[in-house]
C-alpha cells in the first residue's frame, strides 16, 4: 500500500524536528521509533521518550488513514543520504516499510502503532501566553548555558520559567554562576513557575527558527506545552524548588566599567589557550584605565592580555573560571557589557547597558 509520496525535504524537515528526543538505546525498543499517522490526508510525525513528546505536521497524503512506527534514526539517515529534490515514496505491507527514491530501495522494520506509548497530556491550563519566537529564542540564548549538567541537585539541571503579571522571566544556575533574562509580554498572568528539563530547553531552542511567527506557551499541571507553527512540544517539568535567585544578585558592587564584548571575548579566548586544562582559572586585574587577563598552567606557561577601559576606581585582582566568562560573552548579543566588581570574595555582575532585563552573576575562584 502506497502511504506517502513527497519530495525528500518535505519529509526530512519535520522528521528532524522530532527525532532529537529519540533515545538510541531505550528499555522500550519502540521508543527508538517515530510514529507516522495520517488522518484526513494530513500526515503527522510524533516522537517521545515519555518525558517529552514532539508532534509536527508532515507532508500531505492521499492514502487512507494509517498509523505505523519505524526506526527514527535509520529513516532520517536514509533521507539525509538521498540527493536534494529526490522524490520519495513509502509503501507499507506485511510490517515492512519500503522507501523508494529513483533506483534506491530500502526495507525497514515496523512495530505496531498501538504499542507506541503516548504521553498523557493534562487539560488544566494555569497560565497561557504568546510571544514572538525570536524573543523567546534570544532569552533562551542569554541563559541556557548556565544550566547545570548532571548535578545531583536535579532542579539545577534545568531552567526556571516564571510568570507574573506582564513579565516572563528565565533563570539558570549551576551553583557557580547564574543567568537571568526577562521580557514584557502582552498578558496579565498569575505568579507561576516551572522548571523546564535541560533536554526540553535544548529541543525548544532548535525549533524556534521562524522569527516572525509566535510561540504559545501553556503551563499545565506538572507539564508545559509549546506550540509553534505545526509543531507541538509537551514536556514534564522538574519536581523541585528552584533557589531564590534574587538573593545572589549583588546590588552594591561599586567598581564599574564598560567593555566591548567582542574585544573581551577575543582576549579571553587567546588567554584560555594557556589556561590550566583542569581548573580553567583566569586572573582579572583591574586598575585605572586597564583590564588585564592572565592565564597560566602547570608547565609554567603564561598568557597575558590587556584592554583599555574607562575606569578610575580602586585596584582589584580576582580569579574566575574562564569558561564561565566566555559563555556569557558568546551568548549575549550586545556591543558592550557593564562589569560590576565588589571585592575578591564577592560575585561579579554582568549587565547590558540601559537594559534591566539581563543579569549574569559569576562567583570568583581561588587561583
C-alpha positions as CSV (number, residue, x, y, z in Angstrom):
1,X,0.0,0.0,0.0
2,X,1.4,3.4,-1.0
3,X,1.1,5.6,2.0
4,X,3.1,8.6,1.1
5,X,4.8,10.3,-1.8
6,X,6.8,13.5,-1.3
7,X,9.9,15.4,-2.1
8,X,12.8,14.5,0.3
9,X,12.9,17.7,2.2
10,X,9.2,17.9,2.9
11,X,9.6,14.6,4.8
12,X,13.1,15.1,6.2
13,X,12.5,18.6,7.8
14,X,9.5,17.6,10.0
15,X,11.3,14.3,10.8
16,X,14.3,16.2,12.0
17,X,12.1,18.4,14.2
18,X,11.1,15.4,16.3
19,X,14.0,13.0,16.3
20,X,16.3,15.0,18.6
21,X,14.5,13.5,21.6
22,X,14.7,9.9,20.4
23,X,16.9,7.7,22.6
24,X,19.2,5.3,20.7
25,X,19.1,2.7,23.4
26,X,16.0,2.5,25.5
27,X,14.5,-0.2,27.7
28,X,11.4,0.1,25.4
29,X,12.6,-0.6,21.8
30,X,9.6,1.1,20.3
31,X,10.8,4.4,21.7
32,X,13.6,4.3,19.2
33,X,10.8,4.6,16.6
34,X,8.9,7.5,15.2
35,X,5.1,7.4,14.8
36,X,3.7,8.3,11.4
37,X,0.0,8.7,11.3
38,X,-2.4,10.0,8.6
39,X,-5.9,11.4,9.3
40,X,-7.9,13.2,6.6
41,X,-5.0,13.5,4.3
42,X,-2.6,15.1,6.8
43,X,0.5,13.1,7.9
44,X,1.6,13.8,11.5
45,X,5.0,12.7,12.8
46,X,5.5,12.1,16.5
47,X,8.3,11.1,18.8
48,X,8.6,10.7,22.6
49,X,10.9,9.5,25.4
50,X,8.0,9.6,27.9
51,X,9.4,12.8,29.4
52,X,9.0,15.0,26.4
53,X,6.8,14.5,23.3
54,X,7.1,16.4,20.0
55,X,4.4,16.2,17.3
56,X,4.6,18.0,13.9
57,X,2.8,18.1,10.6
58,X,4.4,16.2,7.7
59,X,3.6,16.1,4.0
60,X,0.0,15.6,2.7
61,X,-1.0,12.1,1.8
62,X,-3.8,10.8,-0.5
63,X,-3.7,7.4,1.2
64,X,-6.4,6.1,3.6
65,X,-5.8,6.6,7.3
66,X,-2.7,4.8,8.6
67,X,-0.6,4.5,11.7
68,X,2.8,3.0,11.7
69,X,6.1,3.2,13.6
70,X,9.6,2.7,12.2
71,X,13.2,3.4,13.4
72,X,13.6,7.2,13.6
73,X,17.4,7.3,13.1
74,X,17.5,4.9,10.2
75,X,14.7,6.7,8.4
76,X,16.4,10.1,9.0
77,X,19.8,8.8,7.8
78,X,18.4,7.4,4.6
79,X,16.6,10.6,3.8
80,X,19.7,12.7,4.5
81,X,21.8,10.4,2.2
82,X,19.4,10.9,-0.7
83,X,20.1,13.7,-3.2
84,X,18.3,17.1,-2.9
85,X,15.0,17.1,-4.7
86,X,14.6,13.3,-4.8
87,X,11.0,12.1,-5.0
88,X,10.5,9.6,-2.1
89,X,7.7,7.1,-1.9
90,X,6.7,5.0,1.2
91,X,5.0,1.7,0.8
92,X,3.7,-0.3,3.8
93,X,2.9,-4.0,3.7
94,X,3.3,-7.0,6.0
95,X,5.0,-5.0,8.8
96,X,7.6,-3.7,6.3
97,X,8.1,-0.1,5.2
98,X,9.6,0.2,1.8
99,X,11.2,3.5,0.9
100,X,11.9,4.1,-2.8
101,X,13.7,7.0,-4.4
102,X,15.0,6.7,-8.0
103,X,16.9,3.5,-8.2
104,X,17.3,3.3,-4.4
105,X,15.2,1.0,-2.3
106,X,15.2,0.4,1.5
107,X,13.2,-2.1,3.5
108,X,12.6,-1.0,7.1
109,X,11.1,-3.0,10.0
110,X,7.9,-1.5,11.6
111,X,6.4,-2.1,15.1
112,X,2.6,-1.9,15.8
113,X,1.4,1.6,16.3
114,X,-1.0,0.5,19.0
115,X,2.1,-0.4,21.2
116,X,3.5,3.1,20.8
117,X,3.2,4.9,24.3
118,X,1.9,8.4,24.1
119,X,2.2,10.9,27.0
120,X,-1.0,11.7,28.8
121,X,-1.5,15.5,28.4
122,X,-3.3,17.4,31.1
123,X,-6.2,19.8,30.2
124,X,-5.9,22.3,33.1
125,X,-4.1,25.4,31.9
126,X,-2.8,27.5,34.8
127,X,-1.2,30.2,32.6
128,X,-1.0,30.7,28.8
129,X,0.7,33.4,26.7
130,X,2.3,34.1,23.4
131,X,5.4,35.9,22.3
132,X,7.5,36.2,19.1
133,X,9.7,33.2,18.5
134,X,12.8,35.4,18.2
135,X,12.1,37.0,21.6
136,X,11.9,33.6,23.4
137,X,15.0,32.3,21.5
138,X,17.0,35.4,22.5
139,X,16.0,34.9,26.1
140,X,17.0,31.2,26.0
141,X,20.3,32.1,24.4
142,X,21.0,34.5,27.2
143,X,20.5,31.9,30.0
144,X,20.6,28.3,28.8
145,X,24.4,27.9,29.1
146,X,24.0,28.5,32.9
147,X,22.2,25.2,33.4
148,X,24.0,22.5,35.4
149,X,24.9,19.2,33.8
150,X,24.1,16.0,35.7
151,X,24.2,17.8,39.1
152,X,22.8,15.7,42.0
153,X,20.7,18.8,42.7
154,X,18.4,17.7,39.9
155,X,16.5,21.0,39.9
156,X,19.6,22.8,38.7
157,X,19.8,20.6,35.6
158,X,17.0,22.7,34.1
159,X,15.8,26.2,33.6
160,X,13.3,28.2,35.7
161,X,10.4,29.8,33.8
162,X,8.4,32.3,35.9
163,X,5.4,34.4,35.0
164,X,3.9,37.3,36.9
165,X,1.7,40.0,35.6
166,X,3.1,41.0,32.2
167,X,6.6,39.6,33.0
168,X,8.2,36.4,31.7
169,X,11.5,35.5,33.4
170,X,14.0,32.8,32.7
171,X,16.8,31.8,35.1
172,X,19.5,29.2,35.0
173,X,22.2,28.4,37.5
174,X,24.7,25.6,38.3
175,X,25.6,27.0,41.7
176,X,28.7,28.8,40.4
177,X,27.1,31.3,38.1
178,X,23.6,32.5,37.4
179,X,22.0,33.9,34.2
180,X,18.7,35.9,34.3
181,X,16.6,37.2,31.4
182,X,13.2,38.9,31.5
183,X,10.8,40.4,29.0
184,X,7.4,42.1,28.9
185,X,4.5,40.1,27.3
186,X,1.0,41.2,26.3
187,X,-0.8,39.3,29.1
188,X,-1.8,39.6,32.8
189,X,-0.7,36.3,34.3
190,X,-0.7,34.8,37.8
191,X,2.5,34.2,39.5
192,X,3.5,30.7,38.4
193,X,6.8,28.9,37.9
194,X,8.0,25.7,36.4
195,X,11.5,24.1,35.9
196,X,12.0,23.0,32.3
197,X,14.2,20.0,31.9
198,X,17.5,20.5,30.1
199,X,16.6,18.3,27.2
200,X,13.3,20.3,26.7
201,X,15.2,23.6,26.7
202,X,17.7,22.4,24.0
203,X,15.0,21.0,21.8
204,X,12.8,24.1,22.1
205,X,15.8,26.3,21.2
206,X,16.3,24.3,18.0
207,X,12.7,24.6,16.9
208,X,12.4,28.4,17.4
209,X,13.6,29.1,13.8
210,X,10.7,31.2,12.4
211,X,11.4,34.7,13.7
212,X,8.3,36.4,12.5
213,X,5.9,33.7,14.0
214,X,4.6,33.5,17.5
215,X,5.1,30.7,20.0
216,X,2.4,29.9,22.5
217,X,3.3,28.6,26.0
218,X,0.8,26.8,28.3
219,X,1.6,25.9,31.8
220,X,-0.3,22.7,32.7
221,X,-0.4,20.5,35.8
222,X,3.2,19.2,36.0
223,X,3.6,19.8,32.3
224,X,4.3,22.6,29.9
225,X,3.2,22.8,26.2
226,X,4.8,24.9,23.5
227,X,3.1,25.5,20.1
228,X,5.0,26.9,17.1
229,X,3.6,26.6,13.6
230,X,2.7,23.0,13.1
231,X,4.8,21.7,15.9
232,X,3.7,21.0,19.5
233,X,6.1,20.1,22.3
234,X,4.7,18.7,25.6
235,X,7.2,18.2,28.4
236,X,7.1,17.1,32.0
237,X,8.6,19.7,34.4
238,X,11.2,19.1,37.1
239,X,9.7,18.5,40.5
240,X,11.8,20.6,42.9
241,X,12.2,24.0,44.4
242,X,14.5,26.4,42.4
243,X,16.7,28.6,44.6
244,X,15.8,32.2,45.2
245,X,17.8,33.9,42.5
246,X,17.2,37.4,43.9
247,X,19.4,36.6,46.9
248,X,22.5,36.1,44.8
249,X,22.3,39.3,42.7
250,X,24.9,41.7,44.1
251,X,23.4,45.2,44.5
252,X,26.3,47.2,45.8
253,X,29.3,46.3,43.6
254,X,31.0,49.7,43.2
255,X,33.8,49.0,40.7
256,X,32.0,49.6,37.4
257,X,33.2,49.9,33.8
258,X,32.0,49.2,30.3
259,X,33.9,46.8,28.0
260,X,33.5,45.8,24.3
261,X,32.0,42.3,24.2
262,X,33.9,41.1,21.2
263,X,37.2,42.6,22.4
264,X,37.0,41.0,25.8
265,X,35.9,37.7,24.3
266,X,38.9,37.7,21.9
267,X,41.3,38.4,24.8
268,X,39.8,35.6,26.9
269,X,39.9,33.1,24.0
270,X,43.5,33.8,23.4
271,X,44.5,33.7,27.1
272,X,42.5,30.4,27.6
273,X,44.9,28.6,25.3
274,X,47.4,28.5,28.1
275,X,44.9,28.0,31.0
276,X,45.2,25.0,33.3
277,X,43.1,22.3,31.5
278,X,41.5,21.1,34.7
279,X,40.8,24.2,36.7
280,X,40.5,26.7,33.8
281,X,41.4,29.6,36.0
282,X,42.0,33.2,34.9
283,X,43.1,36.2,36.9
284,X,41.4,39.5,36.0
285,X,43.3,42.6,37.3
286,X,41.5,46.0,37.1
287,X,43.3,49.3,37.7
288,X,42.7,52.8,36.4
289,X,42.5,52.6,32.6
290,X,43.4,48.9,32.3
291,X,41.8,45.5,32.5
292,X,44.3,42.6,32.2
293,X,43.6,38.9,31.9
294,X,46.3,36.3,32.9
295,X,46.2,32.5,32.5
296,X,48.9,30.1,33.4
297,X,49.3,26.3,33.5
298,X,51.4,23.5,35.1
299,X,54.1,23.9,32.5
300,X,54.8,27.4,33.8
301,X,53.4,28.9,30.6
302,X,51.6,32.1,30.8
303,X,49.3,34.3,28.6
304,X,48.6,37.9,29.4
305,X,46.1,40.2,27.6
306,X,45.4,43.9,28.3
307,X,42.4,46.0,27.4
308,X,41.9,49.8,27.8
309,X,38.8,50.6,30.0
310,X,37.3,53.8,31.3
311,X,37.8,53.1,34.9
312,X,39.3,55.2,37.7
313,X,38.4,53.2,40.8
314,X,40.5,51.1,43.2
315,X,42.7,48.3,42.0
316,X,41.4,44.8,42.3
317,X,42.6,41.3,41.2
318,X,40.2,38.4,41.2
319,X,40.1,34.9,39.8
320,X,37.4,33.2,37.7
321,X,36.7,30.0,35.7
322,X,37.5,31.4,32.3
323,X,34.8,29.2,30.6
324,X,32.1,31.0,32.7
325,X,33.3,34.3,31.4
326,X,33.4,33.2,27.7
327,X,30.0,31.6,27.9
328,X,28.2,34.8,28.7
329,X,30.2,36.8,26.0
330,X,29.3,34.2,23.3
331,X,25.6,34.1,24.1
332,X,24.7,37.7,24.8
333,X,24.3,39.8,21.7
334,X,25.3,43.3,22.8
335,X,28.1,45.5,21.6
336,X,29.1,46.4,25.2
337,X,28.7,44.9,28.6
338,X,28.9,46.5,32.0
339,X,31.0,44.7,34.6
340,X,30.5,45.4,38.3
341,X,33.0,44.1,40.8
342,X,33.0,44.2,44.6
343,X,35.9,42.6,46.4
344,X,37.9,39.4,45.9
345,X,35.2,37.3,47.6
346,X,32.2,38.8,46.0
347,X,30.4,37.7,42.8
348,X,30.8,39.9,39.7
349,X,27.7,41.2,37.9
350,X,27.5,41.4,34.1
351,X,24.7,43.6,32.6
352,X,23.8,45.1,29.3
353,X,23.9,49.0,29.5
354,X,20.4,50.5,29.9
355,X,18.8,47.1,29.9
356,X,17.5,45.9,33.3
357,X,16.2,42.6,31.7
358,X,19.5,40.7,31.7
359,X,21.9,39.9,34.5
360,X,24.7,37.4,34.8
361,X,26.4,36.7,38.1
362,X,29.6,34.7,38.4
363,X,31.4,33.7,41.6
364,X,35.1,34.2,42.0
365,X,37.5,31.2,42.4
366,X,40.8,30.9,44.2
367,X,43.8,30.6,41.9
